[in-house]
Coordinates of C-alpha atoms in Angstrom, one line a residue:
Chain A
X1 CA 137.8 90.2 123.8
X2 CA 134.5 88.4 123.5
X3 CA 133.2 89.9 126.7
X4 CA 131.4 92.7 124.9
X5 CA 129.8 90.3 122.4
X6 CA 128.8 87.8 125.0
X7 CA 127.3 90.4 127.3
X8 CA 123.6 90.6 127.1
X9 CA 121.6 93.9 126.8
X10 CA 120.5 93.8 130.4
X11 CA 124.1 93.6 131.7
X12 CA 125.3 96.3 129.3
X13 CA 122.6 98.7 130.4
X14 CA 123.2 98.0 134.0
X15 CA 126.9 98.8 133.5
X16 CA 126.0 102.1 131.8
X17 CA 123.5 102.9 134.5
X18 CA 126.1 102.5 137.1
X19 CA 128.1 105.3 135.4
X20 CA 130.9 102.9 134.3
X21 CA 132.4 103.7 131.0
X22 CA 133.0 100.6 129.0
X23 CA 136.1 101.0 126.8
X24 CA 136.3 98.7 123.8
X25 CA 139.9 98.0 122.9
X26 CA 139.2 95.1 120.6
X27 CA 139.9 95.8 116.9
X28 CA 136.7 96.3 114.9
X29 CA 137.6 93.4 112.6
X30 CA 137.8 90.9 115.5
X31 CA 134.4 92.1 116.8
X32 CA 133.0 91.5 113.4
X33 CA 134.5 88.0 113.3
X34 CA 132.8 87.3 116.6
X35 CA 129.4 88.4 115.2
X36 CA 130.1 86.4 112.1
X37 CA 130.7 83.3 114.3
X38 CA 127.4 83.9 116.0
X39 CA 125.8 83.8 112.6
X40 CA 127.4 80.6 111.7
X41 CA 126.4 79.1 115.0
X42 CA 122.8 80.1 114.2
X43 CA 122.9 78.3 111.0
X44 CA 123.8 80.8 108.3
X45 CA 125.4 78.8 105.4
X46 CA 129.0 79.1 104.3
X47 CA 128.2 78.6 100.6
X48 CA 128.3 82.0 98.9
X49 CA 125.8 80.9 96.3
X50 CA 123.2 80.8 99.1
X51 CA 123.5 84.6 99.3
X52 CA 124.5 85.8 95.8
X53 CA 123.8 85.2 92.2
X54 CA 125.5 87.1 89.4
X55 CA 123.8 87.1 86.0
X56 CA 125.5 87.3 82.6
X57 CA 124.6 91.0 82.4
X58 CA 126.3 91.6 85.8
X59 CA 123.1 92.1 87.8
X60 CA 123.6 90.9 91.3
X61 CA 120.8 89.2 93.3
X62 CA 121.2 89.1 97.0
X63 CA 119.1 86.5 98.9
X64 CA 118.1 87.4 102.4
X65 CA 116.0 85.5 104.9
X66 CA 115.6 88.8 106.8
X67 CA 112.8 91.0 105.6
X68 CA 112.1 94.7 105.4
X69 CA 109.5 96.1 107.7
X70 CA 110.6 99.7 107.8
X71 CA 113.8 99.3 109.6
X72 CA 115.7 99.9 106.4
X73 CA 117.6 96.6 105.9
X74 CA 116.4 96.2 102.3
X75 CA 118.7 99.1 101.6
X76 CA 121.5 98.6 104.1
X77 CA 122.0 94.9 103.3
X78 CA 122.2 95.8 99.7
X79 CA 124.8 98.4 100.6
X80 CA 126.8 95.8 102.5
X81 CA 126.8 93.4 99.5
X82 CA 127.6 96.1 97.0
X83 CA 130.4 97.4 99.1
X84 CA 132.2 94.0 99.6
X85 CA 131.5 92.8 96.1
X86 CA 132.7 96.0 94.5
X87 CA 129.6 96.9 92.6
X88 CA 127.4 99.9 92.6
X89 CA 124.3 99.9 94.8
X90 CA 122.1 100.0 91.6
X91 CA 123.5 96.7 90.5
X92 CA 122.1 94.8 93.5
X93 CA 118.6 93.5 93.6
X94 CA 117.6 91.9 96.9
X95 CA 115.1 89.1 97.4
X96 CA 113.8 88.9 100.9
X97 CA 111.9 86.3 102.9
X98 CA 111.3 83.8 100.2
X99 CA 111.7 80.5 101.9
X100 CA 112.3 78.7 98.6
X101 CA 115.1 80.9 97.5
X102 CA 116.7 82.5 100.6
X103 CA 119.0 81.1 103.2
X104 CA 117.5 79.9 106.4
X105 CA 116.8 82.5 109.0
X106 CA 115.3 82.4 112.4
X107 CA 113.2 85.5 111.6
X108 CA 113.5 89.3 111.6
X109 CA 113.4 90.6 115.2
X110 CA 115.7 91.7 118.0
X111 CA 117.7 94.2 116.0
X112 CA 119.8 91.3 114.8
X113 CA 119.8 91.9 111.0
X114 CA 122.7 94.3 110.9
X115 CA 124.5 92.7 113.8
X116 CA 124.4 89.1 112.8
X117 CA 123.1 88.7 109.3
X118 CA 125.2 91.6 108.1
X119 CA 128.5 89.9 108.7
X120 CA 127.3 86.8 106.8
X121 CA 126.4 88.9 103.8
X122 CA 129.6 90.9 103.9
X123 CA 131.7 87.7 104.3
X124 CA 129.9 86.0 101.3
X125 CA 130.2 89.1 99.1
X126 CA 133.9 89.6 100.0
X127 CA 134.6 85.9 99.3
X128 CA 132.8 86.2 96.0
X129 CA 134.9 89.2 95.1
X130 CA 138.1 87.3 95.9
X131 CA 137.0 84.3 93.9
X132 CA 136.0 86.4 90.9
X133 CA 139.3 88.2 91.1
X134 CA 141.0 84.9 91.1
X135 CA 139.0 83.7 88.0
X136 CA 140.0 87.0 86.3
X137 CA 143.6 86.5 87.2
X138 CA 143.6 83.1 85.5
X139 CA 141.8 84.4 82.5
X140 CA 144.0 87.5 82.0
X141 CA 147.2 85.7 82.9
X142 CA 148.2 88.0 85.8
X143 CA 148.6 87.7 89.5
X144 CA 145.7 88.7 91.7
X145 CA 147.5 91.7 93.2
X146 CA 147.9 93.1 89.7
X147 CA 144.2 93.5 89.4
X148 CA 141.7 96.2 90.4
X149 CA 137.9 95.7 91.0
X150 CA 135.6 98.6 90.2
X151 CA 131.9 98.5 89.5
X152 CA 131.7 94.8 88.8
X153 CA 134.7 94.8 86.5
X154 CA 138.1 93.3 87.2
X155 CA 140.9 94.9 85.2
X156 CA 144.7 94.8 85.0
X157 CA 145.7 97.8 87.1
X158 CA 148.6 98.7 84.8
X159 CA 146.6 98.1 81.6
X160 CA 142.9 98.8 82.3
X161 CA 141.7 97.9 78.8
X162 CA 142.5 94.3 79.7
X163 CA 139.4 93.4 81.7
X164 CA 136.7 90.9 82.6
X165 CA 133.3 91.7 84.0
X166 CA 131.6 89.9 86.8
X167 CA 128.9 88.9 84.4
X168 CA 131.5 87.3 82.1
X169 CA 133.2 85.5 84.9
X170 CA 130.2 84.2 86.8
X171 CA 128.0 83.8 83.7
X172 CA 124.8 83.3 85.7
X173 CA 126.2 80.0 87.1
X174 CA 126.8 78.9 90.7
X175 CA 130.3 79.9 91.7
X176 CA 132.1 76.7 92.3
X177 CA 135.6 77.9 92.0
X178 CA 137.3 78.3 95.4
X179 CA 140.2 80.2 96.7
X180 CA 142.1 78.9 99.7
X181 CA 142.1 82.1 101.6
X182 CA 139.5 84.0 103.6
X183 CA 138.6 87.4 102.1
X184 CA 139.4 90.5 104.1
X185 CA 136.4 92.8 104.6
X186 CA 136.7 96.4 103.5
X187 CA 137.9 98.8 106.2
X188 CA 135.7 101.8 107.1
X189 CA 138.1 104.3 105.5
X190 CA 137.6 102.4 102.2
X191 CA 133.8 102.5 102.2
X192 CA 132.2 103.8 99.0
X193 CA 128.7 102.4 99.4
X194 CA 128.5 101.7 103.1
X195 CA 128.7 104.7 105.3
X196 CA 126.3 106.6 103.2
X197 CA 122.5 107.2 103.4
X198 CA 121.0 106.5 100.0
X199 CA 117.3 106.8 99.5
X200 CA 115.5 103.7 100.6
X201 CA 115.1 101.1 97.9
X202 CA 111.4 100.5 99.0
X203 CA 110.6 104.2 99.0
X204 CA 109.0 104.7 95.6
X205 CA 106.7 101.8 95.9
X206 CA 105.6 103.0 99.3
X207 CA 104.9 106.6 98.3
X208 CA 102.9 105.4 95.2
X209 CA 100.8 102.9 97.0
X210 CA 102.3 100.1 94.8
X211 CA 104.0 98.3 97.7
X212 CA 102.3 95.1 98.6
X213 CA 102.6 94.7 102.4
X214 CA 101.8 91.0 102.2
X215 CA 101.7 88.5 99.4
X216 CA 98.2 87.6 98.4
X217 CA 97.3 83.9 97.8
X218 CA 94.6 83.6 95.2
X219 CA 92.4 81.5 97.5
X220 CA 92.9 83.8 100.5
X221 CA 89.9 85.3 102.2
X222 CA 90.0 88.1 104.6
X223 CA 88.9 88.2 108.2
X224 CA 88.8 90.9 110.8
X225 CA 88.8 90.4 114.5
X226 CA 85.8 91.7 116.3
X227 CA 86.7 94.3 118.9
X228 CA 84.6 95.4 121.8
X229 CA 83.6 99.0 121.3
X230 CA 83.8 99.5 125.1
X231 CA 84.4 97.4 128.2
X232 CA 81.5 95.1 128.8
X233 CA 80.1 95.2 125.2
X234 CA 78.4 92.0 124.1
X235 CA 79.2 90.4 120.8
X236 CA 76.4 90.6 118.3
X237 CA 76.1 88.9 114.9
X238 CA 76.2 91.8 112.5
X239 CA 73.9 91.8 109.5
X240 CA 75.6 91.6 106.1
X241 CA 76.7 95.1 105.2
X242 CA 78.3 96.1 108.5
X243 CA 75.3 97.6 110.3
X244 CA 76.4 99.3 113.5
X245 CA 74.3 98.6 116.5
X246 CA 74.5 100.9 119.4
X247 CA 75.9 99.3 122.5
X248 CA 77.1 96.2 120.6
X249 CA 80.5 95.3 119.4
X250 CA 80.7 95.2 115.6
X251 CA 81.8 92.2 113.7
X252 CA 83.2 93.3 110.4
X253 CA 83.8 91.3 107.3
X254 CA 86.0 92.7 104.7
X255 CA 83.9 93.0 101.6
Chain B
X1 CA 70.1 97.1 98.2
X2 CA 72.1 97.2 95.0
X3 CA 72.4 100.6 93.4
X4 CA 74.2 102.2 90.4
X5 CA 76.9 104.5 91.8
X6 CA 78.7 106.8 89.4
X7 CA 81.7 108.8 90.4
X8 CA 85.1 110.0 89.1
X9 CA 88.0 108.0 90.3
X10 CA 91.5 109.5 89.7
X11 CA 90.1 111.4 86.8
X12 CA 88.2 108.6 85.1
X13 CA 84.5 107.9 85.3
X14 CA 83.5 104.8 87.1
X15 CA 80.2 103.0 87.4
X16 CA 79.5 100.4 90.0
X17 CA 76.4 98.3 90.7
X18 CA 76.6 97.2 94.3
X19 CA 75.3 97.9 97.8
X20 CA 75.7 101.6 98.4
X21 CA 76.2 101.1 102.1
X22 CA 79.5 99.3 101.6
X23 CA 82.5 101.2 102.9
X24 CA 84.5 103.0 100.3
X25 CA 87.7 101.5 101.5
X26 CA 86.6 97.9 100.7
X27 CA 85.2 98.9 97.3
X28 CA 88.5 100.5 96.4
X29 CA 90.6 97.6 97.7
X30 CA 88.5 94.7 96.6
X31 CA 86.4 95.7 93.6
X32 CA 88.8 98.2 92.1
X33 CA 92.0 96.6 93.2
X34 CA 93.4 99.9 94.5
X35 CA 95.2 98.7 97.5
X36 CA 97.1 101.9 98.4
X37 CA 94.5 103.0 100.9
X38 CA 94.9 100.8 104.0
X39 CA 92.8 99.3 106.7
X40 CA 94.4 100.4 110.0
X41 CA 91.6 100.7 112.6
X42 CA 88.3 100.6 110.8
X43 CA 87.2 103.4 113.0
X44 CA 88.4 106.5 111.2
X45 CA 91.0 107.1 113.9
X46 CA 94.3 106.2 112.3
X47 CA 94.0 107.9 108.9
X48 CA 95.7 105.1 106.9
X49 CA 92.5 104.9 104.7
X50 CA 92.5 108.5 103.8
X51 CA 91.4 109.5 100.3
X52 CA 90.3 112.8 98.8
X53 CA 86.7 113.4 97.9
X54 CA 85.8 116.6 96.1
X55 CA 89.0 118.2 97.5
X56 CA 88.6 117.1 101.1
X57 CA 90.3 114.4 103.0
X58 CA 87.9 111.6 103.9
X59 CA 88.4 108.4 105.9
X60 CA 87.3 105.8 103.5
X61 CA 86.8 103.2 106.2
X62 CA 83.9 105.3 107.4
X63 CA 82.6 106.8 104.1
X64 CA 79.9 104.8 102.3
X65 CA 80.1 104.1 98.6
X66 CA 76.8 106.0 98.2
X67 CA 78.4 109.1 99.8
X68 CA 80.7 109.6 96.7
X69 CA 77.8 109.4 94.2
X70 CA 78.6 112.1 91.5
X71 CA 81.8 113.2 93.3
X72 CA 85.5 113.1 92.4
X73 CA 87.6 110.7 94.4
X74 CA 91.4 110.7 94.4
X75 CA 93.5 107.9 95.8
X76 CA 97.3 107.6 96.2
X77 CA 97.4 105.8 92.9
X78 CA 96.0 108.9 91.2
X79 CA 98.5 111.4 92.5
X80 CA 101.4 110.9 90.1
X81 CA 100.8 112.6 86.7
X82 CA 102.1 110.8 83.5
X83 CA 104.5 108.8 85.6
X84 CA 105.9 111.9 87.3
X85 CA 105.7 111.8 91.1
X86 CA 103.6 114.5 92.9
X87 CA 105.9 116.9 94.9
X88 CA 104.5 115.3 98.1
X89 CA 105.6 111.8 96.9
X90 CA 108.9 113.2 95.8
X91 CA 109.5 114.9 99.1
X92 CA 108.5 111.9 101.1
X93 CA 111.0 109.8 99.2
X94 CA 113.8 112.3 99.4
X95 CA 113.4 112.9 103.1
X96 CA 112.8 109.3 104.1
X97 CA 109.4 110.2 105.5
X98 CA 108.4 106.6 106.0
X99 CA 109.6 103.3 107.5
X100 CA 107.2 100.4 107.0
X101 CA 105.1 102.5 104.6
X102 CA 101.7 101.4 106.0
X103 CA 100.6 104.9 107.0
X104 CA 102.2 106.5 104.0
X105 CA 99.4 106.6 101.4
X106 CA 97.1 108.0 104.0
X107 CA 99.7 110.5 105.2
X108 CA 100.3 111.7 101.6
X109 CA 96.6 112.0 100.8
X110 CA 95.8 113.8 104.0
X111 CA 98.8 116.1 103.4
X112 CA 97.4 116.8 99.9
X113 CA 94.2 117.8 101.5
X114 CA 96.0 120.1 103.9
X115 CA 97.9 121.8 101.0
X116 CA 94.6 122.3 99.2
X117 CA 93.3 124.3 102.2
X118 CA 96.7 126.0 103.0
X119 CA 98.9 126.2 99.9
X120 CA 101.6 127.9 101.9
X121 CA 101.1 126.5 105.3
X122 CA 102.9 127.3 108.5
X123 CA 104.5 124.4 110.3
X124 CA 101.7 124.7 112.9
X125 CA 99.1 124.4 110.2
X126 CA 100.8 121.3 108.9
X127 CA 101.0 119.7 112.3
X128 CA 97.4 120.5 113.1
X129 CA 96.3 119.4 109.7
X130 CA 98.0 116.0 110.1
X131 CA 96.4 115.2 113.4
X132 CA 94.1 112.6 112.0
X133 CA 97.0 110.5 110.9
X134 CA 99.1 108.1 113.0
X135 CA 102.5 106.6 112.3
X136 CA 103.4 103.8 114.6
X137 CA 107.0 103.7 113.3
X138 CA 107.6 107.2 114.3
X139 CA 108.5 109.0 111.1
X140 CA 106.6 112.1 112.1
X141 CA 109.4 114.6 112.1
X142 CA 110.5 113.6 108.6
X143 CA 106.8 113.6 107.4
X144 CA 106.4 117.2 108.6
X145 CA 109.7 118.1 106.9
X146 CA 108.6 116.5 103.7
X147 CA 105.3 118.3 103.7
X148 CA 107.1 121.6 104.3
X149 CA 109.4 121.0 101.4
X150 CA 106.6 119.9 99.1
X151 CA 104.7 123.1 100.1
X152 CA 107.7 125.1 99.2
X153 CA 107.7 123.8 95.7
X154 CA 104.8 125.6 94.1
X155 CA 102.5 125.1 97.0
X156 CA 102.6 121.4 96.6
X157 CA 100.8 121.3 93.2
X158 CA 102.1 119.7 90.0
X159 CA 102.1 123.2 88.5

């Protein structure tokens, strides 16, 4: 079963190049578990509070060591969390790449975000949903299977007016309650948020010029690397004000 | 060295007292804190620094501050009107015409310039008009689509 996940890209491409059709008979859920395992081995934490915070007003914050660089994971990771947690995409706010707040990550590269961090996010969000459902069950005095989760609200299926919101249940605190069961991830046919292409969450800032590509430290100065204008050009100390000399490489200073 | 430079910036008069030889890009980003225009190559080849000066697309990494004396400069920050996105911005967002977003302000400003020249452009006119702008992420097809859509909405103006 694990052959496919253990195979590296070179082997896989070689197989394809040879005209061999690789048939995957492993159930998708098991493949996902294998990827989740990889994540754990790489050091992704088990504690759901490392990934998620639910405020009193129900706003969900997702913490991601992975960052957005145009590949779209700001949006897709939010979709994954929203899907498993049972909230709308609008309810999720993602914080990325903050080393003080976000779980350890080896860095964003290698097309690994969706494959390896994704399972960790989904597992944490699904577990959070299970725990919050359990808390609601205790509060409402019903069994867990008598409850439905929709848009961050847990209600008694047979009596929807009896309900508790995620905000009320989590109350902005760390979720310390545990359930002795591993949450089951949503199946593809159940997807309401995943499986769609919403507009990118970083889109508006990028089309208005408001997006900050990198954080600016107040003491930061800027430097530009001098580049040879052509092969064989000599470096020449440019006068203040970026005077261009013919036949000389320019040294620029951002001013 | 230092000169008084007066120009209109996104509809508002601005007066600066500084070296007129400084590149417009750095004046915008550093003095005026308008960081929408980006430094990509510093050679006028990538288009990420593009702004509009008196209705024409200009590479601000090449233009001197002195060259905009008495002129009207529009940057990406000046495109939205009263909080409402310009049709180009709206179309870029709707059609996902971006990935990392670094080329995006320059793309939109250059497209704005194209639409000023050709309010109802053919696809070829759009492609030719956008030649000065590079996108390393590869969002080109969606960028062209977004510009076509924006042009279809009132020739890409706010009305």
